Short mmCIF file of C-alpha atoms in Angstrom, two decimals:
data_model
loop_
_atom_site.label_atom_id
_atom_site.label_comp_id
_atom_site.label_asym_id
_atom_site.label_seq_id
_atom_site.Cartn_x
_atom_site.Cartn_y
_atom_site.Cartn_z
CA UNK A 1451 36.06 14.13 -9.06
CA UNK A 1452 34.55 15.70 -5.94
CA UNK A 1453 33.89 14.48 -2.42
CA UNK A 1454 31.26 15.36 0.16
CA UNK A 1455 31.34 14.35 3.81
CA UNK A 1456 27.99 13.97 5.57
CA UNK A 1457 28.96 14.15 9.23
CA UNK A 1458 27.37 14.32 12.66
CA UNK A 1459 24.93 11.54 11.78
CA UNK A 1460 23.19 10.47 14.98
CA UNK A 1461 22.46 6.96 13.72
CA UNK A 1462 23.60 5.50 10.40
CA UNK A 1463 21.91 2.45 8.83
CA UNK A 1464 24.45 0.85 6.51
CA UNK A 1465 22.83 -2.60 6.03
CA UNK A 1466 26.41 -3.87 6.23
CA UNK A 1467 26.83 -6.02 9.37
CA UNK A 1468 30.61 -5.77 9.03
CA UNK A 1469 30.47 -2.00 9.33
CA UNK A 1470 28.36 -1.70 12.45
CA UNK A 1471 25.99 -3.32 14.90
CA UNK A 1472 23.44 -5.98 13.97
CA UNK A 1473 21.89 -6.77 10.58
CA UNK A 1474 21.41 -3.06 9.90
CA UNK A 1475 25.11 -2.35 10.50
CA UNK A 1476 24.21 0.57 12.76
CA UNK A 1477 26.89 3.16 13.51
CA UNK A 1478 26.28 5.92 16.05
CA UNK A 1479 27.85 9.38 15.66
CA UNK A 1480 28.74 8.47 12.11
CA UNK A 1481 29.87 10.00 8.84
CA UNK A 1482 29.60 9.06 5.17
CA UNK A 1483 31.94 10.30 2.47
CA UNK A 1484 30.56 10.42 -1.06
CA UNK A 1485 32.86 10.56 -4.07
CA UNK A 1486 30.98 11.50 -7.24
CA UNK A 1487 28.11 8.97 -7.41
CA UNK A 1488 29.55 6.36 -5.01
CA UNK A 1489 30.08 5.79 -1.32
CA UNK A 1490 33.79 6.19 -0.58
CA UNK A 1491 33.87 5.71 3.20
CA UNK A 1492 31.62 5.11 6.24
CA UNK A 1493 32.52 5.16 9.92
CA UNK A 1494 32.67 7.33 13.05
CA UNK A 1495 32.58 11.07 12.43
CA UNK A 1496 35.83 11.55 14.36
CA UNK A 1497 37.66 9.31 11.86
CA UNK A 1498 36.22 10.74 8.65
CA UNK A 1499 38.77 11.61 5.97
CA UNK A 1500 38.83 15.15 4.56
CA UNK A 1501 36.39 16.03 1.77
CA UNK A 1502 35.82 18.93 -0.58
CA UNK A 1503 32.50 19.88 1.00
CA UNK A 1504 30.74 19.07 4.25
CA UNK A 1505 27.11 18.55 5.23
CA UNK A 1506 26.08 18.59 8.88
CA UNK A 1507 23.37 15.99 9.61
CA UNK A 1508 22.80 17.64 13.02
CA UNK A 1509 22.39 14.35 14.85
CA UNK A 1510 19.70 13.00 12.54
CA UNK A 1511 19.45 9.44 11.18
CA UNK A 1512 20.70 8.54 7.70
CA UNK A 1513 19.56 5.43 5.84
CA UNK A 1514 20.02 3.97 2.34
CA UNK A 1515 17.51 5.28 -0.16
CA UNK A 1516 14.42 3.10 -0.34
CA UNK A 1517 14.29 0.49 -3.10
CA UNK A 1518 10.73 0.19 -4.39
CA UNK A 1519 10.85 -3.07 -6.32
CA UNK A 1520 7.19 -3.26 -7.40
CA UNK A 1521 5.11 -0.46 -8.91
CA UNK A 1522 2.78 0.23 -11.84
CA UNK A 1523 3.44 3.85 -12.77
CA UNK A 1524 2.77 4.09 -16.50
CA UNK A 1525 -0.94 4.78 -16.53
CA UNK A 1526 -3.56 7.47 -17.07
CA UNK A 1527 -6.65 8.40 -15.07
CA UNK A 1528 -7.54 7.20 -11.61
CA UNK A 1529 -10.10 4.92 -10.02
CA UNK A 1530 -11.54 7.13 -7.32
CA UNK A 1531 -15.04 5.82 -7.95
CA UNK A 1532 -13.89 2.22 -7.57
CA UNK A 1533 -12.08 3.01 -4.32
CA UNK A 1534 -15.09 4.87 -2.96
CA UNK A 1535 -17.37 1.95 -3.83
CA UNK A 1536 -15.00 -0.57 -2.24
CA UNK A 1537 -14.79 1.45 0.96
CA UNK A 1538 -18.59 1.40 0.93
CA UNK A 1539 -18.67 -2.39 1.00
CA UNK A 1540 -17.81 -3.85 -2.40
CA UNK A 1541 -14.73 -6.11 -2.61
CA UNK A 1542 -11.84 -5.63 -5.06
CA UNK A 1543 -11.49 -7.81 -8.16
CA UNK A 1544 -8.96 -7.80 -10.99
CA UNK A 1545 -11.64 -6.52 -13.38
CA UNK A 1546 -11.02 -2.94 -12.29
CA UNK A 1547 -7.78 -2.95 -14.25
CA UNK A 1548 -9.82 -2.59 -17.46
CA UNK A 1549 -10.81 0.94 -16.45
CA UNK A 1550 -7.16 1.99 -16.36
CA UNK A 1551 -6.45 0.15 -19.61
CA UNK A 1552 -9.04 2.28 -21.42
CA UNK A 1553 -7.66 5.53 -19.98
CA UNK A 1554 -4.05 4.56 -20.72
CA UNK A 1555 -4.76 3.64 -24.30
CA UNK A 1556 -6.46 7.00 -24.82
CA UNK A 1557 -3.57 9.02 -23.34
CA UNK A 1558 -0.72 10.53 -25.34
CA UNK A 1559 2.91 9.61 -24.76
CA UNK A 1560 3.47 13.04 -23.22
CA UNK A 1561 0.58 12.57 -20.81
CA UNK A 1562 1.82 9.15 -19.71
CA UNK A 1563 5.36 10.40 -19.20
CA UNK A 1564 4.22 13.46 -17.25
CA UNK A 1565 2.19 11.26 -14.94
CA UNK A 1566 5.12 8.87 -14.47
CA UNK A 1567 7.50 11.71 -13.64
CA UNK A 1568 5.02 13.19 -11.18
CA UNK A 1569 4.81 9.93 -9.27
CA UNK A 1570 8.59 9.37 -9.38
CA UNK A 1571 9.17 12.86 -7.95
CA UNK A 1572 6.59 12.17 -5.27
CA UNK A 1573 8.31 8.92 -4.34
CA UNK A 1574 11.76 10.53 -4.36
CA UNK A 1575 10.66 13.21 -1.90
CA UNK A 1576 9.75 10.36 0.45
CA UNK A 1577 13.18 8.76 0.19
CA UNK A 1578 12.83 6.34 -2.73
CA UNK A 1579 15.91 6.35 -4.94
CA UNK A 1580 15.39 3.14 -6.95
CA UNK A 1581 12.09 2.14 -8.45
CA UNK A 1582 10.95 -0.75 -10.58
CA UNK A 1583 7.90 -0.13 -12.74
CA UNK A 1584 5.82 -2.23 -15.09
CA UNK A 1585 3.74 -2.06 -18.21
CA UNK A 1586 0.36 -3.79 -18.09
CA UNK A 1587 -2.17 -1.04 -18.74
CA UNK A 1588 -1.96 -1.09 -22.54
CA UNK A 1589 -2.42 -4.77 -23.42
CA UNK A 1590 -1.78 -4.18 -27.14
CA UNK A 1591 1.59 -4.57 -28.82
CA UNK A 1592 1.94 -0.85 -29.45
CA UNK A 1593 0.68 0.28 -26.04
CA UNK A 1594 2.80 -2.16 -24.05
CA UNK A 1595 5.91 -1.26 -26.01
CA UNK A 1596 5.38 2.48 -25.59
CA UNK A 1597 4.80 2.07 -21.85
CA UNK A 1598 8.11 0.28 -21.48
CA UNK A 1599 9.92 2.76 -23.71
CA UNK A 1600 8.63 5.64 -21.57
CA UNK A 1601 9.56 3.84 -18.34
CA UNK A 1602 13.05 2.93 -19.58
CA UNK A 1603 13.87 6.61 -19.97
CA UNK A 1604 13.52 7.02 -16.20
CA UNK A 1605 14.64 3.75 -14.58
CA UNK A 1606 16.73 0.71 -15.47
CA UNK A 1607 14.30 -1.55 -13.59
CA UNK A 1608 11.58 -2.02 -16.19
CA UNK A 1609 9.18 -4.98 -16.25
CA UNK A 1610 7.14 -6.36 -19.13
CA UNK A 1611 3.68 -7.16 -17.74
CA UNK A 1612 1.64 -7.78 -20.86
CA UNK A 1613 0.15 -10.58 -18.76
CA UNK A 1614 -1.57 -8.29 -16.26
CA UNK A 1615 -5.02 -9.46 -17.30
CA UNK A 1616 -6.38 -10.92 -20.52
CA UNK A 1617 -6.90 -7.97 -22.84
CA UNK A 1618 -10.55 -6.98 -23.30
CA UNK A 1619 -9.89 -7.43 -27.03
CA UNK A 1620 -9.33 -11.14 -26.37
CA UNK A 1621 -12.07 -11.71 -23.80
CA UNK A 1622 -13.37 -14.70 -25.78
CA UNK A 1623 -9.92 -16.00 -26.72
CA UNK A 1624 -7.57 -16.14 -23.70
CA UNK A 1625 -5.31 -18.65 -25.44
CA UNK A 1626 -4.93 -16.25 -28.34
CA UNK A 1627 -3.89 -13.50 -25.95
CA UNK A 1628 -1.27 -15.74 -24.35
CA UNK A 1629 0.07 -16.40 -27.85
CA UNK A 1630 0.27 -12.64 -28.43
CA UNK A 1631 2.00 -12.01 -25.09
CA UNK A 1632 4.57 -14.73 -25.75
CA UNK A 1633 5.04 -13.81 -29.41
CA UNK A 1634 4.67 -10.48 -31.18
CA UNK A 1635 4.16 -8.43 -27.99
CA UNK A 1636 7.20 -9.97 -26.28
CA UNK A 1637 9.37 -9.28 -29.32
CA UNK A 1638 8.33 -5.63 -29.33
CA UNK A 1639 8.73 -5.17 -25.58
CA UNK A 1640 11.85 -7.15 -24.66
CA UNK A 1641 14.32 -4.50 -25.89
CA UNK A 1642 13.03 -2.05 -23.26
CA UNK A 1643 12.70 -4.41 -20.29
CA UNK A 1644 14.86 -6.28 -17.81
CA UNK A 1645 12.07 -8.36 -16.25
CA UNK A 1646 8.99 -10.35 -17.25
CA UNK A 1647 6.02 -10.62 -14.89
CA UNK A 1648 2.61 -12.30 -14.83
CA UNK A 1649 -0.47 -11.93 -12.64
CA UNK A 1650 -0.95 -15.59 -11.71
CA UNK A 1651 -4.40 -15.47 -10.15
CA UNK A 1652 -8.02 -16.49 -10.63
CA UNK A 1653 -9.49 -14.03 -13.10
CA UNK A 1654 -6.08 -13.38 -14.67
CA UNK A 1655 -3.70 -16.21 -15.70
CA UNK A 1656 -3.61 -19.79 -14.43
CA UNK A 1657 -0.47 -21.77 -13.67
CA UNK A 1658 -0.04 -23.24 -17.15
CA UNK A 1659 -0.54 -19.88 -18.83
CA UNK A 1660 1.84 -18.20 -16.39
CA UNK A 1661 4.50 -20.85 -16.98
CA UNK A 1662 4.28 -20.35 -20.76
CA UNK A 1663 4.58 -16.56 -20.41
CA UNK A 1664 7.50 -16.62 -17.98
CA UNK A 1665 9.34 -19.30 -19.96
CA UNK A 1666 8.98 -17.31 -23.17
CA UNK A 1667 10.18 -14.17 -21.41
CA UNK A 1668 13.21 -15.96 -20.03
CA UNK A 1669 14.04 -17.30 -23.50
CA UNK A 1670 13.99 -13.68 -24.69
CA UNK A 1671 16.52 -12.73 -22.01
CA UNK A 1672 14.14 -11.34 -19.38
CA UNK A 1673 14.27 -12.41 -15.74
CA UNK A 1674 11.00 -13.70 -14.23
CA UNK A 1675 9.09 -12.23 -11.32
CA UNK A 1676 5.53 -13.20 -10.38
CA UNK A 1677 2.37 -11.62 -8.96
CA UNK A 1678 1.72 -14.59 -6.70
CA UNK A 1679 -1.02 -15.63 -4.28
CA UNK A 1680 -2.52 -12.19 -3.78
CA UNK A 1681 -6.25 -12.87 -3.84
CA UNK A 1682 -6.32 -16.60 -3.18
CA UNK A 1683 -4.23 -19.73 -2.76
CA UNK A 1684 -2.72 -20.79 -6.05
CA UNK A 1685 0.35 -21.98 -7.95
CA UNK A 1686 2.12 -18.60 -8.20
CA UNK A 1687 4.66 -19.00 -5.39
CA UNK A 1688 5.61 -22.54 -6.36
CA UNK A 1689 5.99 -21.49 -9.98
CA UNK A 1690 8.18 -18.53 -9.00
CA UNK A 1691 10.50 -20.77 -7.01
CA UNK A 1692 10.58 -23.48 -9.67
CA UNK A 1693 11.54 -21.01 -12.41
CA UNK A 1694 14.06 -19.16 -10.26
CA UNK A 1695 12.11 -15.92 -10.32
CA UNK A 1696 13.73 -12.97 -8.59
CA UNK A 1697 10.59 -12.38 -6.54
CA UNK A 1698 7.17 -13.69 -5.68
CA UNK A 1699 5.11 -10.57 -5.01
CA UNK A 1700 2.11 -10.20 -2.66
CA UNK A 1701 2.37 -13.65 -0.97
CA UNK A 1702 -0.83 -13.05 0.99
CA UNK A 1703 -2.35 -16.55 0.86
CA UNK A 1704 0.39 -19.10 1.56
CA UNK A 1705 0.29 -22.78 2.43
CA UNK A 1706 2.99 -24.29 4.62
CA UNK A 1707 4.51 -25.71 1.42
CA UNK A 1708 4.64 -22.22 -0.10
CA UNK A 1709 6.42 -20.84 2.96
CA UNK A 1710 8.86 -23.75 2.96
CA UNK A 1711 9.56 -23.22 -0.75
CA UNK A 1712 10.33 -19.52 -0.23
CA UNK A 1713 12.56 -20.35 2.72
CA UNK A 1714 14.48 -22.93 0.70
CA UNK A 1715 14.85 -20.41 -2.13
CA UNK A 1716 15.81 -17.49 0.12
CA UNK A 1717 18.98 -16.80 -1.87
CA UNK A 1718 17.10 -16.76 -5.18
CA UNK A 1719 13.44 -15.76 -4.82
CA UNK A 1720 12.45 -12.88 -2.54
CA UNK A 1721 8.98 -12.70 -0.97
CA UNK A 1722 7.96 -9.13 -1.74
CA UNK A 1723 5.11 -7.94 0.46
CA UNK A 1724 2.88 -5.06 -0.61
CA UNK A 1725 0.87 -3.85 2.40
CA UNK A 1726 -0.53 -0.85 0.55
CA UNK A 1727 -2.72 -3.26 -1.40
CA UNK A 1728 -4.16 -4.84 1.72
CA UNK A 1729 -4.70 -1.42 3.29
CA UNK A 1730 -6.52 -0.13 0.21
CA UNK A 1731 -8.68 -3.22 -0.28
CA UNK A 1732 -9.32 -4.17 3.36
CA UNK A 1733 -7.90 -7.60 2.57
CA UNK A 1734 -6.03 -10.06 4.74
CA UNK A 1735 -2.53 -8.90 5.67
CA UNK A 1736 0.47 -10.94 4.51
CA UNK A 1737 2.10 -12.72 7.45
CA UNK A 1738 5.64 -11.41 7.33
CA UNK A 1739 6.47 -12.96 10.68
CA UNK A 1740 5.70 -16.43 9.38
CA UNK A 1741 8.00 -15.92 6.39
CA UNK A 1742 10.83 -14.40 8.38
CA UNK A 1743 10.73 -17.09 11.05
CA UNK A 1744 10.90 -19.74 8.32
CA UNK A 1745 14.02 -18.10 6.86
CA UNK A 1746 12.58 -16.49 3.73
CA UNK A 1747 14.02 -13.24 2.38
CA UNK A 1748 11.40 -10.50 2.60
CA UNK A 1749 11.14 -7.19 0.77
CA UNK A 1750 8.61 -4.38 1.14
CA UNK A 1751 7.29 -2.34 -1.74
CA UNK A 1752 4.47 0.07 -2.48
CA UNK A 1753 2.71 -1.62 -5.42
CA UNK A 1754 1.83 1.95 -6.39
CA UNK A 1755 -1.02 1.71 -8.89
CA UNK A 1756 -4.29 3.58 -9.43
CA UNK A 1757 -6.57 0.72 -8.44
CA UNK A 1758 -5.52 -1.29 -5.41
CA UNK A 1759 -2.60 0.60 -3.82
CA UNK A 1760 -2.41 4.25 -4.79
CA UNK A 1761 0.51 5.16 -2.54
CA UNK A 1762 4.12 5.96 -3.40
CA UNK A 1763 5.18 6.10 0.26
CA UNK A 1764 7.68 3.51 1.44
CA UNK A 1765 7.60 4.96 4.98
CA UNK A 1766 3.85 4.29 5.04
CA UNK A 1767 4.43 0.69 3.98
CA UNK A 1768 7.06 0.29 6.71
CA UNK A 1769 4.57 1.50 9.31
CA UNK A 1770 1.92 -0.92 8.05
CA UNK A 1771 4.36 -3.83 8.07
CA UNK A 1772 5.33 -3.15 11.67
CA UNK A 1773 1.79 -2.51 12.89
CA UNK A 1774 -0.07 -5.25 11.03
CA UNK A 1775 2.35 -7.80 9.56
CA UNK A 1776 4.50 -8.76 12.53
CA UNK A 1777 7.76 -7.12 11.46
CA UNK A 1778 10.09 -5.29 13.80
CA UNK A 1779 11.15 -1.76 12.80
CA UNK A 1780 14.63 -3.05 11.98
CA UNK A 1781 13.24 -5.83 9.76
CA UNK A 1782 10.90 -3.46 7.95
CA UNK A 1783 13.61 -0.89 7.19
CA UNK A 1784 15.92 -3.65 5.95
CA UNK A 1785 13.11 -5.05 3.76
CA UNK A 1786 12.41 -1.61 2.27
CA UNK A 1787 16.06 -1.05 1.36
CA UNK A 1788 18.31 -4.13 1.20
CA UNK A 1789 15.33 -6.43 0.70
CA UNK A 1790 14.19 -4.47 -2.34
CA UNK A 1791 17.73 -4.58 -3.70
CA UNK A 1792 17.71 -8.37 -3.32
CA UNK A 1793 14.39 -8.52 -5.19
CA UNK A 1794 16.05 -6.62 -8.04
CA UNK A 1795 19.22 -8.71 -7.78
CA UNK A 1796 21.29 -5.62 -7.11
CA UNK A 1797 24.28 -5.30 -4.78
CA UNK A 1798 25.05 -1.63 -5.47
CA UNK A 1799 21.90 -0.21 -3.83
CA UNK A 1800 20.11 -0.67 -0.51
CA UNK A 1801 23.44 -0.58 1.33
CA UNK A 1802 25.83 2.18 2.41
CA UNK A 1803 29.27 0.68 1.95
CA UNK A 1804 32.32 1.68 -0.09
CA UNK A 1805 31.60 1.19 -3.77
CA UNK A 1806 27.83 1.25 -3.41
CA UNK A 1807 25.75 3.85 -5.21
CA UNK A 1808 25.41 7.04 -3.17
CA UNK A 1809 21.65 6.85 -2.62
CA UNK A 1810 20.76 8.21 0.83
CA UNK A 1811 17.79 9.49 2.79
CA UNK A 1812 18.21 11.79 5.79
CA UNK A 1813 15.44 11.56 8.37
CA UNK A 1814 14.22 14.42 10.51
CA UNK A 1815 14.50 12.02 13.46
CA UNK A 1816 17.26 10.53 15.59
CA UNK A 1817 16.57 6.92 14.58
CA UNK A 1818 15.17 4.85 11.72
CA UNK A 1819 12.63 3.47 14.20
CA UNK A 1820 10.71 6.73 13.84
CA UNK A 1821 9.57 5.58 10.39
CA UNK A 1822 7.17 3.21 12.16
CA UNK A 1823 6.91 5.14 15.43
CA UNK A 1824 5.60 8.30 13.71
CA UNK A 1825 3.38 7.01 10.88
CA UNK A 1826 2.14 9.56 8.38
CA UNK A 1827 4.72 12.18 9.35
CA UNK A 1828 6.95 13.39 6.47
CA UNK A 1829 10.26 12.46 8.10
CA UNK A 1830 12.50 12.43 5.03
CA UNK A 1831 14.26 15.80 5.04
CA UNK A 1832 16.92 15.30 2.34
CA UNK A 1833 17.61 12.78 -0.41
CA UNK A 1834 20.75 12.10 -2.44
CA UNK A 1835 20.49 10.03 -5.61
CA UNK A 1836 23.73 8.91 -7.25
CA UNK A 1837 25.51 11.39 -5.01
CA UNK A 1838 23.44 14.38 -6.11
CA UNK A 1839 21.03 16.17 -3.77
CA UNK A 1840 17.64 15.28 -5.27
CA UNK A 1841 15.17 16.44 -2.62
#
């Protein structure tokens, strides 16, 4: 058992209102004591208990590690040509996923794992210490299962997304593909996953298909989450709330009834907003202000994927949310840390309080506000994951 005291923190975001000021639980001139992989103590530097080793934060801000609760990191290839075409005037559609499916199927396990690790390291250097990732680029029993097996070696937050799009192999038989996703594929994938997801959208899966997939996943012990209302109005949000999904992700096109449903389900279903997708597709921004004012719980995530949001940067998503989605800097930082933890139904991450996992990001700035104030600047100067210096 060893302890480390991180002292002389100019501004500490705890996300524990009982520990400090406001919803972020801010403490000025603070210290954090880490014992092995857990937070042992937080408070003013002058009151910090002794520790085996000391780290001087030199007046910089310390925040919980980012919790990226939505990403697609088991893939091969990229879609540079698609992005270039879209930026030249063509709009995004779900059909582009098929390009990545072909590349992923052709890749070896070693190639897929190397690509996953590269993106995880990239995210970690930018302060992300917890990451959810999905399958969805294999769309065969064997390829979906291997994607989840590879992912499960690197994170406990693994999502079965066999229902990303209808497999090209079943283009003329969507019902047959739903049967596969809810039957043989689910049986092969469930042992590696915690979550089940579905892209409920025109061009992917309709409400009835999504309900069947999520219900089957839940019966197999997986917890639902939903790609909901990204490209158009649809049943995704209402279905997520009805089935008690942990999150409804994207939430770009919402009716008043959708907003009300998310507000009523604020303790159960988190509205996870993914501004990288809107940035990369020049689409309509999600209205975070509308959701927050209604009382919904909001998370921010990267949606890192090779087609519609090829970014692993949570600080970038924070800046977008503040600039274009109506969030305050405090709300955006909370959404990228505690909000992501809520979307993963975790209480041990996204917060710096005794007993929580020692996941921390030190900023080369005096305040967390700089994450939005200085967009594009690499402000994360040190990262601890489970109490170990990771970057």
